[in-house]
């Protein structure tokens, strides 16, 4: 299955992205979008899967530097 994921970033001016993935995102996962690292805080099905495709929405927040 191919997961078409719409990533939306909160707390920062970022355009987000739509990414095709082989595995679904999960809350707590981290993802690199451009030069920045984000943590997924919510995942929602947009519509039921159709054929080989699933359509998901993931809300993310920036990962804070621990330095």
PDB file of C-alpha atoms in Angstrom:
ATOM      1  CA  UNK A   1       0.000   0.000   0.000  1.00  0.00           C
ATOM      2  CA  UNK A   2       1.135   3.557  -0.688  1.00  0.00           C
ATOM      3  CA  UNK A   3       0.343   6.143   1.976  1.00  0.00           C
ATOM      4  CA  UNK A   4      -0.192   9.666   0.669  1.00  0.00           C
ATOM      5  CA  UNK A   5       0.462  11.811   3.725  1.00  0.00           C
ATOM      6  CA  UNK A   6      -0.325  15.503   4.080  1.00  0.00           C
ATOM      7  CA  UNK A   7       2.046  16.949   6.701  1.00  0.00           C
ATOM      8  CA  UNK A   8       0.933  20.178   8.392  1.00  0.00           C
ATOM      9  CA  UNK A   9       3.296  22.023  10.733  1.00  0.00           C
ATOM     10  CA  UNK A  10       2.065  23.937  13.784  1.00  0.00           C
ATOM     11  CA  UNK A  11       4.012  26.556  15.718  1.00  0.00           C
ATOM     12  CA  UNK A  12       6.081  27.728  12.770  1.00  0.00           C
ATOM     13  CA  UNK A  13       5.639  29.263   9.349  1.00  0.00           C
ATOM     14  CA  UNK A  14       6.189  26.178   7.182  1.00  0.00           C
ATOM     15  CA  UNK A  15       4.299  25.212   4.018  1.00  0.00           C
ATOM     16  CA  UNK A  16       4.070  21.523   4.970  1.00  0.00           C
ATOM     17  CA  UNK A  17       4.368  18.770   2.373  1.00  0.00           C
ATOM     18  CA  UNK A  18       2.540  15.897   0.729  1.00  0.00           C
ATOM     19  CA  UNK A  19       4.707  12.769   0.763  1.00  0.00           C
ATOM     20  CA  UNK A  20       4.231   9.216  -0.582  1.00  0.00           C
ATOM     21  CA  UNK A  21       5.326   6.646   2.010  1.00  0.00           C
ATOM     22  CA  UNK A  22       5.584   2.847   2.200  1.00  0.00           C
ATOM     23  CA  UNK A  23       4.558   2.744   5.876  1.00  0.00           C
ATOM     24  CA  UNK A  24       2.014   4.896   7.694  1.00  0.00           C
ATOM     25  CA  UNK A  25       3.241   7.628  10.045  1.00  0.00           C
ATOM     26  CA  UNK A  26       2.610   7.142  13.756  1.00  0.00           C
ATOM     27  CA  UNK A  27       2.287   9.568  16.653  1.00  0.00           C
ATOM     28  CA  UNK A  28       5.739  10.134  18.157  1.00  0.00           C
ATOM     29  CA  UNK A  29       7.620   9.434  14.912  1.00  0.00           C
ATOM     30  CA  UNK A  30      10.040  12.071  13.702  1.00  0.00           C
ATOM     31  CA  UNK A  31      10.259  13.153  10.071  1.00  0.00           C
ATOM     32  CA  UNK A  32      12.710  15.307   8.170  1.00  0.00           C
ATOM     33  CA  UNK A  33      10.982  17.845   5.912  1.00  0.00           C
ATOM     34  CA  UNK A  34      13.507  19.966   4.076  1.00  0.00           C
ATOM     35  CA  UNK A  35      16.252  20.949   6.514  1.00  0.00           C
ATOM     36  CA  UNK A  36      14.064  20.648   9.614  1.00  0.00           C
ATOM     37  CA  UNK A  37      13.082  17.800  11.930  1.00  0.00           C
ATOM     38  CA  UNK A  38       9.482  17.446  13.156  1.00  0.00           C
ATOM     39  CA  UNK A  39       7.603  15.191  15.583  1.00  0.00           C
ATOM     40  CA  UNK A  40       4.224  13.772  14.571  1.00  0.00           C
ATOM     41  CA  UNK A  41       1.570  14.592  17.182  1.00  0.00           C
ATOM     42  CA  UNK A  42      -1.603  13.462  15.355  1.00  0.00           C
ATOM     43  CA  UNK A  43      -2.491  11.167  12.434  1.00  0.00           C
ATOM     44  CA  UNK A  44      -5.977  11.103  10.867  1.00  0.00           C
ATOM     45  CA  UNK A  45      -7.438   9.167   7.914  1.00  0.00           C
ATOM     46  CA  UNK A  46      -8.670  11.701   5.355  1.00  0.00           C
ATOM     47  CA  UNK A  47     -10.802   9.228   3.400  1.00  0.00           C
ATOM     48  CA  UNK A  48     -11.061   5.423   3.363  1.00  0.00           C
ATOM     49  CA  UNK A  49      -8.271   3.642   1.448  1.00  0.00           C
ATOM     50  CA  UNK A  50      -8.892   3.276  -2.295  1.00  0.00           C
ATOM     51  CA  UNK A  51      -7.170   0.483  -4.157  1.00  0.00           C
ATOM     52  CA  UNK A  52      -3.452   0.645  -3.380  1.00  0.00           C
ATOM     53  CA  UNK A  53      -3.635   4.103  -1.763  1.00  0.00           C
ATOM     54  CA  UNK A  54      -4.409   5.378   1.739  1.00  0.00           C
ATOM     55  CA  UNK A  55      -4.811   9.118   2.362  1.00  0.00           C
ATOM     56  CA  UNK A  56      -3.629  10.457   5.719  1.00  0.00           C
ATOM     57  CA  UNK A  57      -3.170  13.806   7.456  1.00  0.00           C
ATOM     58  CA  UNK A  58      -0.344  14.222   9.986  1.00  0.00           C
ATOM     59  CA  UNK A  59       0.010  17.212  12.290  1.00  0.00           C
ATOM     60  CA  UNK A  60       3.595  17.893  13.352  1.00  0.00           C
ATOM     61  CA  UNK A  61       5.539  20.203  15.634  1.00  0.00           C
ATOM     62  CA  UNK A  62       9.185  21.257  15.363  1.00  0.00           C
ATOM     63  CA  UNK A  63      11.660  19.154  17.345  1.00  0.00           C
ATOM     64  CA  UNK A  64      13.425  21.427  19.813  1.00  0.00           C
ATOM     65  CA  UNK A  65      17.224  21.318  19.935  1.00  0.00           C
ATOM     66  CA  UNK A  66      18.421  19.769  23.190  1.00  0.00           C
ATOM     67  CA  UNK A  67      21.684  21.735  23.213  1.00  0.00           C
TER      68      UNK A  67
END
